[in-house]
mmCIF file with all atom_site columns, C-alpha atoms in Angstrom:
data_model
loop_
_atom_site.group_PDB
_atom_site.id
_atom_site.type_symbol
_atom_site.label_atom_id
_atom_site.label_alt_id
_atom_site.label_comp_id
_atom_site.label_asym_id
_atom_site.label_entity_id
_atom_site.label_seq_id
_atom_site.pdbx_PDB_ins_code
_atom_site.Cartn_x
_atom_site.Cartn_y
_atom_site.Cartn_z
_atom_site.occupancy
_atom_site.B_iso_or_equiv
_atom_site.pdbx_formal_charge
_atom_site.auth_seq_id
_atom_site.auth_comp_id
_atom_site.auth_asym_id
_atom_site.auth_atom_id
_atom_site.pdbx_PDB_model_num
ATOM 1   C CA . GLN A 1 1   ? -64.879 -98.810  12.675  1.00 86.00 ? 1357 GLN A CA 1
ATOM 2   C CA . ILE A 1 2   ? -64.251 -96.851  15.118  1.00 89.00 ? 1358 ILE A CA 1
ATOM 3   C CA . VAL A 1 3   ? -64.247 -98.316  18.585  1.00 90.00 ? 1359 VAL A CA 1
ATOM 4   C CA . ASP A 1 4   ? -63.711 -95.645  21.656  1.00 92.00 ? 1360 ASP A CA 1
ATOM 5   C CA . LEU A 1 5   ? -62.000 -92.199  20.214  1.00 93.00 ? 1361 LEU A CA 1
ATOM 6   C CA . LYS A 1 6   ? -59.895 -90.290  23.220  1.00 94.00 ? 1362 LYS A CA 1
ATOM 7   C CA . THR A 1 7   ? -59.305 -86.606  22.807  1.00 94.00 ? 1363 THR A CA 1
ATOM 8   C CA . GLU A 1 8   ? -56.430 -84.209  23.903  1.00 92.00 ? 1364 GLU A CA 1
ATOM 9   C CA . GLN A 1 9   ? -55.714 -79.876  23.474  1.00 92.00 ? 1365 GLN A CA 1
ATOM 10  C CA . CYS A 1 10  ? -52.208 -78.835  21.738  1.00 93.00 ? 1366 CYS A CA 1
ATOM 11  C CA . PHE A 1 11  ? -50.788 -75.797  22.286  1.00 94.00 ? 1367 PHE A CA 1
ATOM 12  C CA . ASN A 1 12  ? -48.074 -74.772  19.969  1.00 95.00 ? 1368 ASN A CA 1
ATOM 13  C CA . VAL A 1 13  ? -45.530 -72.430  20.507  1.00 96.00 ? 1369 VAL A CA 1
ATOM 14  C CA . GLY A 1 14  ? -43.658 -70.135  18.139  1.00 96.00 ? 1370 GLY A CA 1
ATOM 15  C CA . LEU A 1 15  ? -41.000 -67.983  19.928  1.00 96.00 ? 1371 LEU A CA 1
ATOM 16  C CA . GLY A 1 16  ? -39.492 -65.580  18.822  1.00 94.00 ? 1372 GLY A CA 1
ATOM 17  C CA . SER A 1 17  ? -36.203 -66.546  20.558  1.00 95.00 ? 1373 SER A CA 1
ATOM 18  C CA . GLN A 1 18  ? -35.454 -69.660  23.506  1.00 95.00 ? 1374 GLN A CA 1
ATOM 19  C CA . LEU A 1 19  ? -37.565 -69.435  26.793  1.00 96.00 ? 1375 LEU A CA 1
ATOM 20  C CA . SER A 1 20  ? -35.250 -68.408  30.082  1.00 96.00 ? 1376 SER A CA 1
ATOM 21  C CA . SER A 1 21  ? -35.853 -71.899  31.861  1.00 95.00 ? 1377 SER A CA 1
ATOM 22  C CA . GLU A 1 22  ? -37.533 -69.143  34.184  1.00 97.00 ? 1378 GLU A CA 1
ATOM 23  C CA . LYS A 1 23  ? -39.817 -68.386  31.661  1.00 97.00 ? 1379 LYS A CA 1
ATOM 24  C CA . LEU A 1 24  ? -41.259 -71.615  30.441  1.00 95.00 ? 1380 LEU A CA 1
ATOM 25  C CA . SER A 1 25  ? -41.797 -72.381  33.747  1.00 94.00 ? 1381 SER A CA 1
ATOM 26  C CA . VAL A 1 26  ? -44.391 -69.524  33.731  1.00 95.00 ? 1382 VAL A CA 1
ATOM 27  C CA . LEU A 1 27  ? -44.929 -70.539  30.555  1.00 95.00 ? 1383 LEU A CA 1
ATOM 28  C CA . ARG A 1 28  ? -46.349 -73.408  31.885  1.00 93.00 ? 1384 ARG A CA 1
ATOM 29  C CA . TRP A 1 29  ? -48.155 -72.133  35.552  1.00 92.00 ? 1385 TRP A CA 1
ATOM 30  C CA . LEU A 1 30  ? -50.023 -70.188  32.866  1.00 93.00 ? 1386 LEU A CA 1
ATOM 31  C CA . LEU A 1 31  ? -51.010 -72.502  30.339  1.00 92.00 ? 1387 LEU A CA 1
ATOM 32  C CA . SER A 1 32  ? -52.216 -75.876  33.048  1.00 89.00 ? 1388 SER A CA 1
ATOM 33  C CA . GLU A 1 33  ? -53.753 -73.382  35.456  1.00 81.00 ? 1389 GLU A CA 1
ATOM 34  C CA . THR A 1 34  ? -56.258 -71.943  32.709  1.00 73.00 ? 1390 THR A CA 1
ATOM 35  C CA . PHE A 1 35  ? -56.439 -75.387  31.768  1.00 71.00 ? 1391 PHE A CA 1
ATOM 36  C CA . GLU A 1 36  ? -56.196 -79.063  33.254  1.00 75.00 ? 1392 GLU A CA 1
ATOM 37  C CA . PRO A 1 37  ? -52.998 -78.668  35.382  1.00 78.00 ? 1393 PRO A CA 1
ATOM 38  C CA . GLU A 1 38  ? -52.513 -82.650  35.169  1.00 82.00 ? 1394 GLU A CA 1
ATOM 39  C CA . ASN A 1 39  ? -53.337 -83.011  31.556  1.00 82.00 ? 1395 ASN A CA 1
ATOM 40  C CA . LEU A 1 40  ? -49.812 -80.510  30.745  1.00 87.00 ? 1396 LEU A CA 1
ATOM 41  C CA . GLY A 1 41  ? -47.395 -82.218  29.798  1.00 87.00 ? 1397 GLY A CA 1
ATOM 42  C CA . THR A 1 42  ? -44.549 -81.623  27.161  1.00 87.00 ? 1398 THR A CA 1
ATOM 43  C CA . GLU A 1 43  ? -45.092 -84.920  24.659  1.00 87.00 ? 1399 GLU A CA 1
ATOM 44  C CA . SER A 1 44  ? -48.442 -86.077  23.832  1.00 88.00 ? 1400 SER A CA 1
ATOM 45  C CA . PHE A 1 45  ? -50.320 -88.734  26.423  1.00 88.00 ? 1401 PHE A CA 1
ATOM 46  C CA . LEU A 1 46  ? -51.988 -90.392  23.158  1.00 88.00 ? 1402 LEU A CA 1
ATOM 47  C CA . GLU A 1 47  ? -48.746 -91.267  21.266  1.00 84.00 ? 1403 GLU A CA 1
ATOM 48  C CA . LYS A 1 48  ? -47.816 -93.478  25.088  1.00 84.00 ? 1404 LYS A CA 1
ATOM 49  C CA . LYS A 1 49  ? -52.222 -95.648  24.926  1.00 85.00 ? 1405 LYS A CA 1
ATOM 50  C CA . ARG A 1 50  ? -52.969 -99.124  23.586  1.00 82.00 ? 1406 ARG A CA 1
ATOM 51  C CA . LYS A 1 51  ? -55.917 -101.014 23.772  1.00 84.00 ? 1407 LYS A CA 1
ATOM 52  C CA . GLU A 1 52  ? -55.001 -103.959 23.505  1.00 83.00 ? 1408 GLU A CA 1
ATOM 53  C CA . GLY A 1 53  ? -55.854 -105.478 20.788  1.00 82.00 ? 1409 GLY A CA 1
ATOM 54  C CA . LEU A 1 54  ? -56.738 -103.113 18.651  1.00 88.00 ? 1410 LEU A CA 1
ATOM 55  C CA . GLU A 1 55  ? -55.025 -100.102 16.496  1.00 90.00 ? 1411 GLU A CA 1
ATOM 56  C CA . LYS A 1 56  ? -54.858 -97.376  17.226  1.00 92.00 ? 1412 LYS A CA 1
ATOM 57  C CA . VAL A 1 57  ? -54.853 -93.824  14.758  1.00 93.00 ? 1413 VAL A CA 1
ATOM 58  C CA . ILE A 1 58  ? -53.715 -89.691  15.816  1.00 94.00 ? 1414 ILE A CA 1
ATOM 59  C CA . VAL A 1 59  ? -55.712 -87.263  14.046  1.00 96.00 ? 1415 VAL A CA 1
ATOM 60  C CA . GLU A 1 60  ? -55.218 -83.949  15.065  1.00 96.00 ? 1416 GLU A CA 1
ATOM 61  C CA . VAL A 1 61  ? -56.733 -80.866  12.778  1.00 97.00 ? 1417 VAL A CA 1
ATOM 62  C CA . GLY A 1 62  ? -56.258 -77.067  14.578  1.00 97.00 ? 1418 GLY A CA 1
ATOM 63  C CA . PRO A 1 63  ? -56.062 -73.415  12.781  1.00 97.00 ? 1419 PRO A CA 1
ATOM 64  C CA . ARG A 1 64  ? -54.666 -72.939  9.009   1.00 94.00 ? 1420 ARG A CA 1
ATOM 65  C CA . LEU A 1 65  ? -50.785 -71.806  9.458   1.00 92.00 ? 1421 LEU A CA 1
ATOM 66  C CA . SER A 1 66  ? -51.445 -68.845  7.533   1.00 89.00 ? 1422 SER A CA 1
ATOM 67  C CA . PHE A 1 67  ? -54.341 -66.521  10.160  1.00 90.00 ? 1423 PHE A CA 1
ATOM 68  C CA . THR A 1 68  ? -54.121 -66.488  13.516  1.00 94.00 ? 1424 THR A CA 1
ATOM 69  C CA . THR A 1 69  ? -56.834 -66.970  15.059  1.00 96.00 ? 1425 THR A CA 1
ATOM 70  C CA . ALA A 1 70  ? -58.235 -65.059  17.887  1.00 97.00 ? 1426 ALA A CA 1
ATOM 71  C CA . TRP A 1 71  ? -57.635 -66.728  20.386  1.00 96.00 ? 1427 TRP A CA 1
ATOM 72  C CA . SER A 1 72  ? -53.416 -66.729  19.865  1.00 97.00 ? 1428 SER A CA 1
ATOM 73  C CA . ALA A 1 73  ? -53.789 -62.742  19.588  1.00 97.00 ? 1429 ALA A CA 1
ATOM 74  C CA . ASN A 1 74  ? -55.131 -62.826  23.434  1.00 97.00 ? 1430 ASN A CA 1
ATOM 75  C CA . ALA A 1 75  ? -52.905 -66.421  24.237  1.00 96.00 ? 1431 ALA A CA 1
ATOM 76  C CA . VAL A 1 76  ? -50.226 -63.785  23.600  1.00 97.00 ? 1432 VAL A CA 1
ATOM 77  C CA . SER A 1 77  ? -51.133 -60.700  24.719  1.00 98.00 ? 1433 SER A CA 1
ATOM 78  C CA . ILE A 1 78  ? -51.222 -61.699  28.118  1.00 97.00 ? 1434 ILE A CA 1
ATOM 79  C CA . CYS A 1 79  ? -47.894 -64.226  27.262  1.00 97.00 ? 1435 CYS A CA 1
ATOM 80  C CA . GLN A 1 80  ? -46.300 -60.676  26.684  1.00 96.00 ? 1436 GLN A CA 1
ATOM 81  C CA . ALA A 1 81  ? -48.243 -59.234  30.084  1.00 97.00 ? 1437 ALA A CA 1
ATOM 82  C CA . CYS A 1 82  ? -46.882 -61.868  31.861  1.00 96.00 ? 1438 CYS A CA 1
ATOM 83  C CA . GLY A 1 83  ? -42.915 -60.703  30.585  1.00 97.00 ? 1439 GLY A CA 1
ATOM 84  C CA . LEU A 1 84  ? -43.227 -64.074  28.189  1.00 97.00 ? 1440 LEU A CA 1
ATOM 85  C CA . THR A 1 85  ? -41.730 -61.360  25.774  1.00 97.00 ? 1441 THR A CA 1
ATOM 86  C CA . GLU A 1 86  ? -40.462 -63.757  22.719  1.00 97.00 ? 1442 GLU A CA 1
ATOM 87  C CA . VAL A 1 87  ? -44.805 -65.672  22.818  1.00 97.00 ? 1443 VAL A CA 1
ATOM 88  C CA . ASN A 1 88  ? -45.490 -64.339  19.314  1.00 96.00 ? 1444 ASN A CA 1
ATOM 89  C CA . ARG A 1 89  ? -48.012 -67.281  18.807  1.00 97.00 ? 1445 ARG A CA 1
ATOM 90  C CA . LEU A 1 90  ? -50.093 -69.820  20.451  1.00 97.00 ? 1446 LEU A CA 1
ATOM 91  C CA . GLU A 1 91  ? -52.433 -71.453  18.973  1.00 97.00 ? 1447 GLU A CA 1
ATOM 92  C CA . ARG A 1 92  ? -54.277 -74.925  20.512  1.00 95.00 ? 1448 ARG A CA 1
ATOM 93  C CA . SER A 1 93  ? -55.122 -77.810  17.843  1.00 96.00 ? 1449 SER A CA 1
ATOM 94  C CA . ARG A 1 94  ? -57.073 -80.318  19.236  1.00 96.00 ? 1450 ARG A CA 1
ATOM 95  C CA . ARG A 1 95  ? -55.813 -84.733  18.935  1.00 96.00 ? 1451 ARG A CA 1
ATOM 96  C CA . TYR A 1 96  ? -58.006 -87.305  18.040  1.00 96.00 ? 1452 TYR A CA 1
ATOM 97  C CA . LEU A 1 97  ? -57.006 -91.020  19.091  1.00 95.00 ? 1453 LEU A CA 1
ATOM 98  C CA . LEU A 1 98  ? -59.695 -93.415  17.508  1.00 94.00 ? 1454 LEU A CA 1
ATOM 99  C CA . TYR A 1 99  ? -59.160 -97.220  18.843  1.00 93.00 ? 1455 TYR A CA 1
ATOM 100 C CA . THR A 1 100 ? -60.519 -99.260  14.912  1.00 92.00 ? 1456 THR A CA 1
ATOM 101 C CA . ASN A 1 101 ? -61.212 -103.051 14.359  1.00 90.00 ? 1457 ASN A CA 1
ATOM 102 C CA . GLY A 1 102 ? -58.676 -103.157 11.909  1.00 89.00 ? 1458 GLY A CA 1
ATOM 103 C CA . GLU A 1 103 ? -56.689 -100.080 10.004  1.00 90.00 ? 1459 GLU A CA 1
ATOM 104 C CA . LEU A 1 104 ? -58.526 -96.997  8.427   1.00 90.00 ? 1460 LEU A CA 1
ATOM 105 C CA . GLN A 1 105 ? -58.823 -96.751  4.757   1.00 92.00 ? 1461 GLN A CA 1
ATOM 106 C CA . GLU A 1 106 ? -56.905 -92.947  4.019   1.00 93.00 ? 1462 GLU A CA 1
ATOM 107 C CA . HIS A 1 107 ? -60.778 -92.592  2.550   1.00 94.00 ? 1463 HIS A CA 1
ATOM 108 C CA . GLN A 1 108 ? -62.192 -92.696  5.694   1.00 94.00 ? 1464 GLN A CA 1
ATOM 109 C CA . ILE A 1 109 ? -59.311 -90.657  7.712   1.00 94.00 ? 1465 ILE A CA 1
ATOM 110 C CA . SER A 1 110 ? -60.480 -88.120  5.595   1.00 94.00 ? 1466 SER A CA 1
ATOM 111 C CA . GLU A 1 111 ? -64.299 -88.341  6.548   1.00 95.00 ? 1467 GLU A CA 1
ATOM 112 C CA . PHE A 1 112 ? -64.206 -88.174  9.864   1.00 96.00 ? 1468 PHE A CA 1
ATOM 113 C CA . ALA A 1 113 ? -61.381 -85.204  9.638   1.00 96.00 ? 1469 ALA A CA 1
ATOM 114 C CA . ALA A 1 114 ? -64.002 -83.613  7.751   1.00 95.00 ? 1470 ALA A CA 1
ATOM 115 C CA . MET A 1 115 ? -66.092 -84.231  11.137  1.00 96.00 ? 1471 MET A CA 1
ATOM 116 C CA . VAL A 1 116 ? -63.946 -82.835  13.837  1.00 96.00 ? 1472 VAL A CA 1
ATOM 117 C CA . HIS A 1 117 ? -63.050 -79.616  11.869  1.00 95.00 ? 1473 HIS A CA 1
ATOM 118 C CA . ASP A 1 118 ? -64.649 -76.632  10.121  1.00 94.00 ? 1474 ASP A CA 1
ATOM 119 C CA . ARG A 1 119 ? -62.455 -76.606  6.565   1.00 91.00 ? 1475 ARG A CA 1
ATOM 120 C CA . MET A 1 120 ? -62.993 -73.049  6.326   1.00 93.00 ? 1476 MET A CA 1
ATOM 121 C CA . THR A 1 121 ? -61.007 -71.833  9.690   1.00 94.00 ? 1477 THR A CA 1
ATOM 122 C CA . GLU A 1 122 ? -59.036 -75.437  10.302  1.00 96.00 ? 1478 GLU A CA 1
ATOM 123 C CA . CYS A 1 123 ? -57.319 -77.726  8.704   1.00 95.00 ? 1479 CYS A CA 1
ATOM 124 C CA . VAL A 1 124 ? -55.473 -81.065  9.716   1.00 96.00 ? 1480 VAL A CA 1
ATOM 125 C CA . TYR A 1 125 ? -51.756 -81.361  10.618  1.00 95.00 ? 1481 TYR A CA 1
ATOM 126 C CA . THR A 1 126 ? -50.167 -84.595  9.142   1.00 91.00 ? 1482 THR A CA 1
ATOM 127 C CA . GLN A 1 127 ? -47.107 -84.341  10.719  1.00 89.00 ? 1483 GLN A CA 1
ATOM 128 C CA . LYS A 1 128 ? -46.081 -82.765  13.548  1.00 87.00 ? 1484 LYS A CA 1
ATOM 129 C CA . LEU A 1 129 ? -45.939 -78.553  14.103  1.00 86.00 ? 1485 LEU A CA 1
ATOM 130 C CA . THR A 1 130 ? -42.766 -77.068  14.150  1.00 86.00 ? 1486 THR A CA 1
ATOM 131 C CA . SER A 1 131 ? -43.495 -73.900  12.802  1.00 87.00 ? 1487 SER A CA 1
ATOM 132 C CA . PHE A 1 132 ? -46.285 -71.841  11.632  1.00 88.00 ? 1488 PHE A CA 1
ATOM 133 C CA . GLU A 1 133 ? -44.525 -70.821  8.945   1.00 83.00 ? 1489 GLU A CA 1
ATOM 134 C CA . THR A 1 134 ? -46.532 -71.757  5.585   1.00 79.00 ? 1490 THR A CA 1
ATOM 135 C CA . SER A 1 135 ? -44.131 -73.021  1.999   1.00 75.00 ? 1491 SER A CA 1
ATOM 136 C CA . VAL A 1 136 ? -47.393 -70.939  -0.191  1.00 69.00 ? 1492 VAL A CA 1
ATOM 137 C CA . VAL A 1 137 ? -45.817 -67.843  -1.546  1.00 74.00 ? 1493 VAL A CA 1
ATOM 138 C CA . PRO A 1 138 ? -48.015 -64.990  -3.061  1.00 73.00 ? 1494 PRO A CA 1
ATOM 139 C CA . GLU A 1 139 ? -47.883 -64.682  -6.718  1.00 79.00 ? 1495 GLU A CA 1
ATOM 140 C CA . GLU A 1 140 ? -47.333 -61.664  -8.043  1.00 86.00 ? 1496 GLU A CA 1
ATOM 141 C CA . PHE A 1 141 ? -49.994 -58.309  -8.612  1.00 86.00 ? 1497 PHE A CA 1
ATOM 142 C CA . TYR A 1 142 ? -50.959 -56.999  -11.292 1.00 88.00 ? 1498 TYR A CA 1
ATOM 143 C CA . TYR A 1 143 ? -52.524 -54.453  -13.160 1.00 94.00 ? 1499 TYR A CA 1
ATOM 144 C CA . ILE A 1 144 ? -56.333 -55.014  -15.117 1.00 95.00 ? 1500 ILE A CA 1
ATOM 145 C CA . PRO A 1 145 ? -55.716 -52.643  -17.924 1.00 96.00 ? 1501 PRO A CA 1
ATOM 146 C CA . VAL A 1 146 ? -60.071 -51.775  -16.849 1.00 96.00 ? 1502 VAL A CA 1
ATOM 147 C CA . MET A 1 147 ? -58.761 -47.765  -17.789 1.00 95.00 ? 1503 MET A CA 1
ATOM 148 C CA . GLU A 1 148 ? -57.708 -48.250  -21.277 1.00 95.00 ? 1504 GLU A CA 1
ATOM 149 C CA . LYS A 1 149 ? -59.428 -51.485  -22.561 1.00 96.00 ? 1505 LYS A CA 1
ATOM 150 C CA . GLY A 1 150 ? -63.008 -51.084  -20.604 1.00 95.00 ? 1506 GLY A CA 1
ATOM 151 C CA . ARG A 1 151 ? -65.698 -54.490  -19.707 1.00 95.00 ? 1507 ARG A CA 1
ATOM 152 C CA . LYS A 1 152 ? -63.867 -56.575  -22.496 1.00 96.00 ? 1508 LYS A CA 1
ATOM 153 C CA . ALA A 1 153 ? -60.323 -56.658  -19.619 1.00 96.00 ? 1509 ALA A CA 1
ATOM 154 C CA . LEU A 1 154 ? -62.666 -57.589  -17.172 1.00 96.00 ? 1510 LEU A CA 1
ATOM 155 C CA . GLU A 1 155 ? -63.981 -60.018  -19.650 1.00 95.00 ? 1511 GLU A CA 1
ATOM 156 C CA . GLU A 1 156 ? -60.988 -61.747  -19.673 1.00 94.00 ? 1512 GLU A CA 1
ATOM 157 C CA . ILE A 1 157 ? -59.757 -62.039  -16.640 1.00 94.00 ? 1513 ILE A CA 1
ATOM 158 C CA . ASN A 1 158 ? -63.207 -63.016  -15.154 1.00 92.00 ? 1514 ASN A CA 1
ATOM 159 C CA . LEU A 1 159 ? -63.263 -66.055  -17.692 1.00 92.00 ? 1515 LEU A CA 1
ATOM 160 C CA . GLU A 1 160 ? -59.300 -66.474  -16.567 1.00 90.00 ? 1516 GLU A CA 1
ATOM 161 C CA . MET A 1 161 ? -59.717 -66.465  -13.092 1.00 87.00 ? 1517 MET A CA 1
ATOM 162 C CA . GLY A 1 162 ? -63.800 -66.997  -12.607 1.00 87.00 ? 1518 GLY A CA 1
ATOM 163 C CA . PHE A 1 163 ? -64.817 -64.594  -10.668 1.00 90.00 ? 1519 PHE A CA 1
ATOM 164 C CA . ALA A 1 164 ? -68.630 -66.370  -11.900 1.00 91.00 ? 1520 ALA A CA 1
ATOM 165 C CA . PHE A 1 165 ? -69.363 -61.762  -12.782 1.00 94.00 ? 1521 PHE A CA 1
ATOM 166 C CA . ASP A 1 166 ? -72.122 -61.524  -14.783 1.00 94.00 ? 1522 ASP A CA 1
ATOM 167 C CA . ASP A 1 167 ? -73.321 -58.625  -16.761 1.00 94.00 ? 1523 ASP A CA 1
ATOM 168 C CA . GLN A 1 168 ? -74.810 -55.933  -14.183 1.00 96.00 ? 1524 GLN A CA 1
ATOM 169 C CA . ASP A 1 169 ? -70.887 -56.594  -11.656 1.00 95.00 ? 1525 ASP A CA 1
ATOM 170 C CA . LEU A 1 170 ? -68.677 -56.063  -15.238 1.00 96.00 ? 1526 LEU A CA 1
ATOM 171 C CA . GLU A 1 171 ? -71.186 -52.607  -16.191 1.00 95.00 ? 1527 GLU A CA 1
ATOM 172 C CA . TYR A 1 172 ? -70.715 -51.905  -11.898 1.00 96.00 ? 1528 TYR A CA 1
ATOM 173 C CA . TYR A 1 173 ? -66.663 -52.356  -12.537 1.00 96.00 ? 1529 TYR A CA 1
ATOM 174 C CA . THR A 1 174 ? -65.850 -50.962  -14.912 1.00 96.00 ? 1530 THR A CA 1
ATOM 175 C CA . LYS A 1 175 ? -67.843 -47.612  -14.283 1.00 96.00 ? 1531 LYS A CA 1
ATOM 176 C CA . LEU A 1 176 ? -66.449 -47.736  -10.714 1.00 96.00 ? 1532 LEU A CA 1
ATOM 177 C CA . PHE A 1 177 ? -63.275 -48.034  -11.970 1.00 96.00 ? 1533 PHE A CA 1
ATOM 178 C CA . ARG A 1 178 ? -62.628 -46.141  -15.072 1.00 96.00 ? 1534 ARG A CA 1
ATOM 179 C CA . GLU A 1 179 ? -65.492 -42.992  -14.112 1.00 95.00 ? 1535 GLU A CA 1
ATOM 180 C CA . ASP A 1 180 ? -65.169 -43.160  -10.158 1.00 95.00 ? 1536 ASP A CA 1
ATOM 181 C CA . ILE A 1 181 ? -61.701 -44.045  -8.997  1.00 95.00 ? 1537 ILE A CA 1
ATOM 182 C CA . LYS A 1 182 ? -60.111 -43.716  -12.531 1.00 95.00 ? 1538 LYS A CA 1
ATOM 183 C CA . ARG A 1 183 ? -57.212 -46.185  -11.767 1.00 96.00 ? 1539 ARG A CA 1
ATOM 184 C CA . ASP A 1 184 ? -56.680 -49.667  -13.458 1.00 96.00 ? 1540 ASP A CA 1
ATOM 185 C CA . PRO A 1 185 ? -57.684 -52.659  -10.524 1.00 95.00 ? 1541 PRO A CA 1
ATOM 186 C CA . THR A 1 186 ? -55.499 -55.322  -9.297  1.00 92.00 ? 1542 THR A CA 1
#
């Protein structure tokens, strides 16, 4: 059972190259003056917090790594205007420190995480970020032979990919690609 909760924001900075000590000072100034100056540090404040007789769990959620947020785009523009050309991405995540009476089960942690983030745009960070790189390799694209096979090609890819096209969709896309665009879709 969760008996108390503390939170903090975490700034994850993507750099093209190392910052000089002067530029690091500018970045610290930007982040501390914009947010709570007394709560800016290079390490998590939550890691050090303890409560007698209680277990603790930290859950971190933030933007999906495969997408740069609008907030990051604005933050990077501000950094670059301040001469921090090395900064190529800056994202905010939220960290939750949960104090509990006993050890939480994995499903309980997952249920909590589901309540505090938008799974369409955010994800749970199971470990501290060291990079914005993802290990996801996009599939190679290929052509669907609508020009050669017509509607049959779309029916096959519909089953294979689970598009849930109905008859009207299949007719529409067959006509669109064969007669209007005159090329195979990818």
